[in-house]
Tab-separated table of C-alpha atoms and ligand atoms in Angstrom:
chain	number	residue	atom	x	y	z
X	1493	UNK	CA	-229.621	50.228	-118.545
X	1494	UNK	CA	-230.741	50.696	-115.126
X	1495	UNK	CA	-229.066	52.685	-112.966
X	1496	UNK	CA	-228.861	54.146	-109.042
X	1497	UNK	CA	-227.639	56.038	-106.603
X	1498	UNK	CA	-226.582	54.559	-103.158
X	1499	UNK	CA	-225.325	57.917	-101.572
X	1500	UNK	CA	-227.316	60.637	-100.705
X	1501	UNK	CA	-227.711	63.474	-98.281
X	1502	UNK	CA	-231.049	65.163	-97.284
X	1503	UNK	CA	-231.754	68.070	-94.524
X	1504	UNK	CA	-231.972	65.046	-92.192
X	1505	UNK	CA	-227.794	65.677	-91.822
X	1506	UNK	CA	-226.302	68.193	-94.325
X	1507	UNK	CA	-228.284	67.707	-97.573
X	1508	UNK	CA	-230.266	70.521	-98.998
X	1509	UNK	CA	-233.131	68.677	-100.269
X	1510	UNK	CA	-235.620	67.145	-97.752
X	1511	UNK	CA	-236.329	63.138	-98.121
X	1512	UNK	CA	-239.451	63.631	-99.977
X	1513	UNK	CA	-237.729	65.841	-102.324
X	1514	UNK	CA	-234.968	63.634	-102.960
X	1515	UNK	CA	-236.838	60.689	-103.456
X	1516	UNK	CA	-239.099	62.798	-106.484
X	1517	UNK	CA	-235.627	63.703	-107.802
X	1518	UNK	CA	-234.662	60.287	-108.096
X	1519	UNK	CA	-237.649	59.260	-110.004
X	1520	UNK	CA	-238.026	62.429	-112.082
X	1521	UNK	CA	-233.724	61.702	-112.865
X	1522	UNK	CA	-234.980	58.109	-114.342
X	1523	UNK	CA	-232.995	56.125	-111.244
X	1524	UNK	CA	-234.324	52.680	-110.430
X	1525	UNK	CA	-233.337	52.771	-106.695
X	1526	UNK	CA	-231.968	55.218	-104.495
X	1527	UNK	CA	-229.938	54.678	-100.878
X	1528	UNK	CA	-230.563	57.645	-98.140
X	1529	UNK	CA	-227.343	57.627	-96.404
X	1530	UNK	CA	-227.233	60.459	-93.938
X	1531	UNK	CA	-224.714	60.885	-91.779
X	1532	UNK	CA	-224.876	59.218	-88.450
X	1533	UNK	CA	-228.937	59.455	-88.099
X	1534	UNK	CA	-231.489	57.581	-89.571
X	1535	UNK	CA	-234.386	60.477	-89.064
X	1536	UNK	CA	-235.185	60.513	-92.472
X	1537	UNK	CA	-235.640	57.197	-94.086
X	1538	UNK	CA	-239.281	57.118	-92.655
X	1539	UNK	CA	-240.648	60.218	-94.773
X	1540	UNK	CA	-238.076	58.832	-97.654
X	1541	UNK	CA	-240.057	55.552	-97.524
X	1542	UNK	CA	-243.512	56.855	-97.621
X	1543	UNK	CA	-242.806	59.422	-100.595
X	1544	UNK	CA	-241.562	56.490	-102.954
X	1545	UNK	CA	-245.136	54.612	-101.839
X	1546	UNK	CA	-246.692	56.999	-104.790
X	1547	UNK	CA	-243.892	56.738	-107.194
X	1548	UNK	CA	-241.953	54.160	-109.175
X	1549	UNK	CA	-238.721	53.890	-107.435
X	1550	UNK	CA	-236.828	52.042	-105.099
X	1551	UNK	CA	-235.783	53.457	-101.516
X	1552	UNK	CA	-233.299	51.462	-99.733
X	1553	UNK	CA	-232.763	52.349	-96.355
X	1554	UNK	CA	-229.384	53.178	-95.185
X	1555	UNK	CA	-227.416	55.406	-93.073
X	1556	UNK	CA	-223.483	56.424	-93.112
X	1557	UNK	CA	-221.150	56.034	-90.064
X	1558	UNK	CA	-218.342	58.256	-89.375
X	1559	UNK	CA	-215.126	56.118	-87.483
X	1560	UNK	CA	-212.010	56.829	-86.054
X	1561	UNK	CA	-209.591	56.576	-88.826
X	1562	UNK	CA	-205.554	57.676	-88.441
X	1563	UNK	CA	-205.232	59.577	-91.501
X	1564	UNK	CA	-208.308	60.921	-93.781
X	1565	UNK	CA	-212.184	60.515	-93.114
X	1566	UNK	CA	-213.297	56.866	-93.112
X	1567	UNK	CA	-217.167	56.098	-93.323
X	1568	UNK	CA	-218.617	52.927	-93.200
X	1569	UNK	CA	-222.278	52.718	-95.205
X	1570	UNK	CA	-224.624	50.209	-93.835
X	1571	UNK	CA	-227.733	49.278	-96.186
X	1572	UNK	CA	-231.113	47.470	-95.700
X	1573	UNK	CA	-230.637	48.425	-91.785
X	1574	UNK	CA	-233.633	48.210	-89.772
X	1575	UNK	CA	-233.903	51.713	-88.489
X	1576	UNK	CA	-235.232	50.849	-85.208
X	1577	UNK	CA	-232.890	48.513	-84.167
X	1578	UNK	CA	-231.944	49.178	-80.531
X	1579	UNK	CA	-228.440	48.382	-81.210
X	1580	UNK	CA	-228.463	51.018	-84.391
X	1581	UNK	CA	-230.313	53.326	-81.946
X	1582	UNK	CA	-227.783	52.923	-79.226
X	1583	UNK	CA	-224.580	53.653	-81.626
X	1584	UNK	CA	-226.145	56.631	-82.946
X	1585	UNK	CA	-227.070	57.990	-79.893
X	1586	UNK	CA	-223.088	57.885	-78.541
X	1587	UNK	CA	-222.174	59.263	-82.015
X	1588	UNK	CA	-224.452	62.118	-81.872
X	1589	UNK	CA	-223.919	63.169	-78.895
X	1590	UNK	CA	-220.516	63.431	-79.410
X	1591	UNK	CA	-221.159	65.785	-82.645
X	1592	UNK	CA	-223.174	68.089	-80.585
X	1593	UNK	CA	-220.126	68.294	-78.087
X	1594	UNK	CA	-218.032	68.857	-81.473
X	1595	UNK	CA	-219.929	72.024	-83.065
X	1596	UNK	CA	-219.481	74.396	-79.838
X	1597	UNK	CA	-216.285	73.766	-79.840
X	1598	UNK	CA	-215.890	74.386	-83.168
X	1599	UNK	CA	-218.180	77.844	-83.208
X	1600	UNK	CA	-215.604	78.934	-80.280
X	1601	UNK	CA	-212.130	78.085	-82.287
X	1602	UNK	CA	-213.760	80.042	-85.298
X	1603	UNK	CA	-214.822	83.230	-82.980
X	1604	UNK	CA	-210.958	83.325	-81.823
X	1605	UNK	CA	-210.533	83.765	-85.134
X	1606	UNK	CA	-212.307	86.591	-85.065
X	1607	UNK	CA	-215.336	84.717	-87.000
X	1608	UNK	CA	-218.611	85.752	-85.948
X	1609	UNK	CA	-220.824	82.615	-86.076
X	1610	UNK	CA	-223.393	81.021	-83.755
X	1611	UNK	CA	-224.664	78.117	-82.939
X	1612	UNK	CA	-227.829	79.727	-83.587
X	1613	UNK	CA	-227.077	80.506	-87.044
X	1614	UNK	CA	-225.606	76.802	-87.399
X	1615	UNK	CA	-229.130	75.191	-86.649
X	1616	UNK	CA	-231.199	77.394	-88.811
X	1617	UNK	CA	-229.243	76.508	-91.875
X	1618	UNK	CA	-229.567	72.726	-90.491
X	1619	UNK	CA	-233.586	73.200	-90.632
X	1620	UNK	CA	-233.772	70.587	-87.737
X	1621	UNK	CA	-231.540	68.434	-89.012
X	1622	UNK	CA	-228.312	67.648	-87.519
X	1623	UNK	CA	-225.539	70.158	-87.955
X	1624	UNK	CA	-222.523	69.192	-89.569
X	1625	UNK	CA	-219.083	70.897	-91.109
X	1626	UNK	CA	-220.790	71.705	-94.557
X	1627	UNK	CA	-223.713	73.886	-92.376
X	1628	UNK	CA	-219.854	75.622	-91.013
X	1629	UNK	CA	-218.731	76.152	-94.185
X	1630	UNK	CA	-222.042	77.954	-95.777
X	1631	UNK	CA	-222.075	79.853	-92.446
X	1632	UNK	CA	-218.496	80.854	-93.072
X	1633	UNK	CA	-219.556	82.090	-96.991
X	1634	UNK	CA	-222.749	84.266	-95.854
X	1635	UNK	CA	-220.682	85.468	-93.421
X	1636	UNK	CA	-218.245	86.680	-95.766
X	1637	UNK	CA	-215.454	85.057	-94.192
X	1638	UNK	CA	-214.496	83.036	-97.180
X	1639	UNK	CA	-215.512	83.058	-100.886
X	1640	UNK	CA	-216.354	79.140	-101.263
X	1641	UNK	CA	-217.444	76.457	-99.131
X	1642	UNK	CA	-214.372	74.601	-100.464
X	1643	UNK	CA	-212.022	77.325	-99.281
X	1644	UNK	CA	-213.884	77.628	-95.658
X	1645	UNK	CA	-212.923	73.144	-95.693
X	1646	UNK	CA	-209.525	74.263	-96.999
X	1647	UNK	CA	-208.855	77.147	-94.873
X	1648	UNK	CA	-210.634	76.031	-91.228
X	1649	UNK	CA	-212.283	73.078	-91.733
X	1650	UNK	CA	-210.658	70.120	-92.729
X	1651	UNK	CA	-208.578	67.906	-91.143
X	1652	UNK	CA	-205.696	69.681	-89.506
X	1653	UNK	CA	-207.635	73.160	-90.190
X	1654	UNK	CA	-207.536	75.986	-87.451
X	1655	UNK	CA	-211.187	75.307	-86.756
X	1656	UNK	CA	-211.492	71.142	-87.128
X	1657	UNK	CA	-212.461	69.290	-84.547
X	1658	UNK	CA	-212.475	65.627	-84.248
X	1659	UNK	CA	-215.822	63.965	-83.599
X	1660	UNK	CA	-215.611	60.271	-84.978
X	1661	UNK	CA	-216.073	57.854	-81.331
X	1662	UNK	CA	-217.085	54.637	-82.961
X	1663	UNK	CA	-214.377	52.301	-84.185
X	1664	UNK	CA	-214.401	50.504	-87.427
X	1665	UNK	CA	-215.142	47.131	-86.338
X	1666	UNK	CA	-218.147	48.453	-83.983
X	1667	UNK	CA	-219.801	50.236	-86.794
X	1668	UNK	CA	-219.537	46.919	-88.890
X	1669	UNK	CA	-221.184	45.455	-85.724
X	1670	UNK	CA	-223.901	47.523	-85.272
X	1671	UNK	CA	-224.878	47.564	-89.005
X	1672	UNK	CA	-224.620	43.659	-88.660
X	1673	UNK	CA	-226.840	43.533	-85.872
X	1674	UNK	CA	-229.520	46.212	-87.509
X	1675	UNK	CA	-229.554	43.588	-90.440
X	1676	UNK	CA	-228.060	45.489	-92.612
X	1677	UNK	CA	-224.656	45.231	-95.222
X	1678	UNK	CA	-221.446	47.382	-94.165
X	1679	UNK	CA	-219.718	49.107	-97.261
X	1680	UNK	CA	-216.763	51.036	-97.089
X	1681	UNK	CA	-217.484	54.546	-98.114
X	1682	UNK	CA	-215.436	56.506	-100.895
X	1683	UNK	CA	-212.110	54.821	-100.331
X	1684	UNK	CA	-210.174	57.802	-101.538
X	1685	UNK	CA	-210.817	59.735	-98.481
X	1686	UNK	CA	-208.525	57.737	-96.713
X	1687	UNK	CA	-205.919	59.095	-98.618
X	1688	UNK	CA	-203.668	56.034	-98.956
X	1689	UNK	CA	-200.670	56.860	-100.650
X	1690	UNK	CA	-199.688	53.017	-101.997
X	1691	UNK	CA	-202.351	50.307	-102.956
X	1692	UNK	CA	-200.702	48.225	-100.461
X	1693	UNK	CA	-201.876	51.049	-97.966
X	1694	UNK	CA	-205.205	50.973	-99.419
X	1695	UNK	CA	-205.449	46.600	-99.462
X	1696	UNK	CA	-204.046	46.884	-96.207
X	1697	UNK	CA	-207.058	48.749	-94.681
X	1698	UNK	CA	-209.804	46.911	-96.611
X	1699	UNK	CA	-208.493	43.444	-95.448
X	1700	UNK	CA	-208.548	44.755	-92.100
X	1701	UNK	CA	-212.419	46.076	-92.621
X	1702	UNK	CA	-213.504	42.395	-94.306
X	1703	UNK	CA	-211.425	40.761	-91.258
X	1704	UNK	CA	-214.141	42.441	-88.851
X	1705	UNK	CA	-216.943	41.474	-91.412
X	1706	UNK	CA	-217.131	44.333	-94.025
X	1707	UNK	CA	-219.782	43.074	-96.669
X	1708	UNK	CA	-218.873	45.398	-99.656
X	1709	UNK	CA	-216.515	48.450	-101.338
X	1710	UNK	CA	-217.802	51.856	-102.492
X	1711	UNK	CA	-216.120	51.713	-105.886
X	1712	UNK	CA	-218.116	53.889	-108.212
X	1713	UNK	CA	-218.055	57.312	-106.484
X	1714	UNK	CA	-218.245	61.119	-107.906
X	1715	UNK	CA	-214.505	61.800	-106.888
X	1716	UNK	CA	-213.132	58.323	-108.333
X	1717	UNK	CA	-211.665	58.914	-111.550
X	1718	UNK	CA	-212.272	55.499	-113.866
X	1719	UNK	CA	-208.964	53.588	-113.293
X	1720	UNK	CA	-209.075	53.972	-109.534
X	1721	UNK	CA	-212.883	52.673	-110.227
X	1722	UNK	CA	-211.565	49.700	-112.139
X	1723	UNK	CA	-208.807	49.181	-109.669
X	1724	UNK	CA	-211.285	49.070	-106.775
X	1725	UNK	CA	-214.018	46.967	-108.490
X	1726	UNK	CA	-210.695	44.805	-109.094
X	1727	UNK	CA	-209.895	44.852	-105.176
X	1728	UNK	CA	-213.101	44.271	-104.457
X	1729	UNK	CA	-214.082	40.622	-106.633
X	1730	UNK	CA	-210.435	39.105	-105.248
X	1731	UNK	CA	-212.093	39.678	-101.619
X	1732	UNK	CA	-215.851	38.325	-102.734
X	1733	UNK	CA	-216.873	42.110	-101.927
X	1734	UNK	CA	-220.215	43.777	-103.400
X	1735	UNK	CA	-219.339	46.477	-105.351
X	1736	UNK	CA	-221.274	49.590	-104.935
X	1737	UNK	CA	-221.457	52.864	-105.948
X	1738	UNK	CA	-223.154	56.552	-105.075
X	1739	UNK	CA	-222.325	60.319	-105.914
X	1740	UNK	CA	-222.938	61.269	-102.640
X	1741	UNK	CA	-225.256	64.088	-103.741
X	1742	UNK	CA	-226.023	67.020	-100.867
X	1743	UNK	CA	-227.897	68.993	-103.209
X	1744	UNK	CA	-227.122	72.898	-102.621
X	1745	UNK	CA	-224.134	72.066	-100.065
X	1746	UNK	CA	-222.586	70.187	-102.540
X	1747	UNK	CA	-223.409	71.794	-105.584
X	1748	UNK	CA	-221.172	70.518	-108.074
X	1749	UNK	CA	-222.432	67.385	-107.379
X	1750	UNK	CA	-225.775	65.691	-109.355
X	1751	UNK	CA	-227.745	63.249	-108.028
X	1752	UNK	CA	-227.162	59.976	-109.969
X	1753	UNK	CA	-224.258	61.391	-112.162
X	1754	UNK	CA	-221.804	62.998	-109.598
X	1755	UNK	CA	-219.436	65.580	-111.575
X	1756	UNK	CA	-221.163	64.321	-114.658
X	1757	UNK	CA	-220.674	60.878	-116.553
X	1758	UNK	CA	-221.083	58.431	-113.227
X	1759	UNK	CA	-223.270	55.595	-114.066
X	1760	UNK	CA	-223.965	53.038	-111.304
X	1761	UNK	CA	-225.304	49.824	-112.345
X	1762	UNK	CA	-228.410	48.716	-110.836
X	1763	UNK	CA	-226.385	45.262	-110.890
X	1764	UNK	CA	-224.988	47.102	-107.435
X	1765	UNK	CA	-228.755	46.674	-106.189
X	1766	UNK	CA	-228.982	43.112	-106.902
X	1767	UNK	CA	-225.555	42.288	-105.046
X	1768	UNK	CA	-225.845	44.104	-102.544
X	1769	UNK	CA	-229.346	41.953	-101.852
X	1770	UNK	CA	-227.285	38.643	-102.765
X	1771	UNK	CA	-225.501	39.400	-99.939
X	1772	UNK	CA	-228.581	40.347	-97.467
X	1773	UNK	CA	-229.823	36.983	-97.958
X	1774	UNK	CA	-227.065	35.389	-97.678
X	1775	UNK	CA	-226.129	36.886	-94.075
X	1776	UNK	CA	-229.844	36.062	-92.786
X	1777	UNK	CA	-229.161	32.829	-94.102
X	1778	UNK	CA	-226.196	32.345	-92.261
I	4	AMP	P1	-218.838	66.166	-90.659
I	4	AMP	O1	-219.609	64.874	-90.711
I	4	AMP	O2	-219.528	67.226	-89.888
I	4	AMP	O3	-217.406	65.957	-90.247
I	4	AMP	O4	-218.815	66.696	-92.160
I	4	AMP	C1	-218.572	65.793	-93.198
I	4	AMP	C2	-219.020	66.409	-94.491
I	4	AMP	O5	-218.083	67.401	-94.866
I	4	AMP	C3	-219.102	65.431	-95.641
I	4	AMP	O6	-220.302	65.663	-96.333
I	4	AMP	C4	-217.964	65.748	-96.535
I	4	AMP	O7	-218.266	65.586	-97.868
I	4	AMP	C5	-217.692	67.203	-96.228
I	4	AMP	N1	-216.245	67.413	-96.328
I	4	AMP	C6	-215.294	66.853	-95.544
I	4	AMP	N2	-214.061	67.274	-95.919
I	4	AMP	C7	-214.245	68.122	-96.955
I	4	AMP	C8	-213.364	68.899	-97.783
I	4	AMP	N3	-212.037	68.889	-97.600
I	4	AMP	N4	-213.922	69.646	-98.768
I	4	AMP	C9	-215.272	69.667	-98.956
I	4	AMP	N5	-216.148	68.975	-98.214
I	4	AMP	C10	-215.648	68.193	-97.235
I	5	ZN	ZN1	-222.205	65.185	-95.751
I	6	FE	FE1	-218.764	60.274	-96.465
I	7	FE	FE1	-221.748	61.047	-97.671
């Protein structure tokens, strides 16, 4: 069977491994295709692109986009974008910027707290990539502040935590947009971070996404346990969505978490691959 991963980190946001790496990772875990999905930047699809020129494996494209959401963390995938889109370029530029307002803020609420990180230390552990609230949490670990980078989310971090800040500018339907208009397919990310409490809560939201356009549902995901799976993939054919899937591997920031297998028995279809292009070719048809 041939399988994938369409969720991945590299040091181009908060992933560990750089794109090359990743993309030899891939090949050398037996994965037909891989997706590079940083968060809110596209900076390293090109060197992802060139390193699977030498080797037998598929890199798609792709980028994840955080949005305002009322409760929980939405992200909205897009796939097959053109990276140089000006409209891609232009969306990313307003979300970044807002991050970089975010983290100073963030370095200051944690110093109240009698925390003693920097900015400084922040952008070393990003290697030139863009900082984000897992380079927080490490900081927070080698600082001794906390034991785990889960307790640093749990304790200051998440949503609602001493030290969070919000940074999400772009609304759902404009991220849909923009991946539209960079040619590209919008899946919803990891529906259980939106911590629905009812599947009517959950349907609710997804109609809402397809309403502005949404292309396709992250069902297969590392924190998905295999009924909410089925129930998605179930969600997901009654709305004529693609069903994807990804373990949304970070490598050492998220290190309980293996590229192509998530927490251990994932197993995404290539099938995911093939709809996802279905769909592609269908919108550029259109
Ligand atoms: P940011 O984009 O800077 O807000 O950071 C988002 C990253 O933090 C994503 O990679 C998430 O997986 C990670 N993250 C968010 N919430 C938590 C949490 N409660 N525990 C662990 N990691 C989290
Ligand atoms: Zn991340
Ligand atoms: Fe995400
Ligand atoms: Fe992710």
């Amino acid at each position: 069977m041939k399988l994938c991963d369409l969720h991945t980190h590299t040091t181009a946001s908060d992933g560990s491994d750089s794109p090359s790496e990743l993309v030899r990772l891939a090949e050398a875990s037996g994965l037909s295709a891989l997706a590079i999905t940083d968060h809110d930047t596209v900076s390293g699809i090109e060197e992802a692109l060139r390193a699977s020129d030498q080797l037998n494996i598929e890199v798609i494209p792709g980028v994840e986009l955080s949005v305002i959401a009322n409760k929980g963390n939405m992200h909205i995938l897009g796939y097959f974008i053109d990276k140089d889109s000006p409209a891609l370029q232009e969306t990313l530029n307003i979300v970044q910027k807002a991050r970089a307002e975010r983290n100073p803020k963030m370095v200051a609420r944690l110093n109240e707290l009698g925390i003693g990180v920097s900015m400084t230390m922040l952008e070393d552990m990003a290697q030139g990539g863009q900082v984000g609230r897992p380079h927080f949490a490490r900081a927070l670990v080698e600082l001794g502040a906390v034991r785990t980078v889960q307790e640093a989310f749990d304790r200051y971090l998440k949503r609602g935590a001493p030290a969070y800040c919000p940074k999400s500018v772009l609304k759902p339907v404009d991220a849909i947009e923009t991946i539209h208009r960079a040619n590209g397919v919008a899946v919803l990310a990891h529906p259980f971070s939106l911590k629905c409490e009812t599947r009517g809560e959950l349907v609710g939201i997804v109609d809402e996404l397809v309403a502005a356009g949404l292309d396709g549902l992250e069902c297969y995901y590392s924190e998905h346990s295999k009924e909410f799976t089925q129930e998605l993939i179930g969600i997901a054919r009654q709305r004529g969505l693609v069903v994807t899937g990804g373990t949304d591997y970070h490598g050492k920031a998220k290190p309980y978490i293996k590229l192509g297998s998530g927490k251990g028995g994932l197993k995404i279809p290539y099938e995911c691959v093939h709809e996802l292009k279905t769909r592609l070719h269908e919108r550029s048809s259109n």
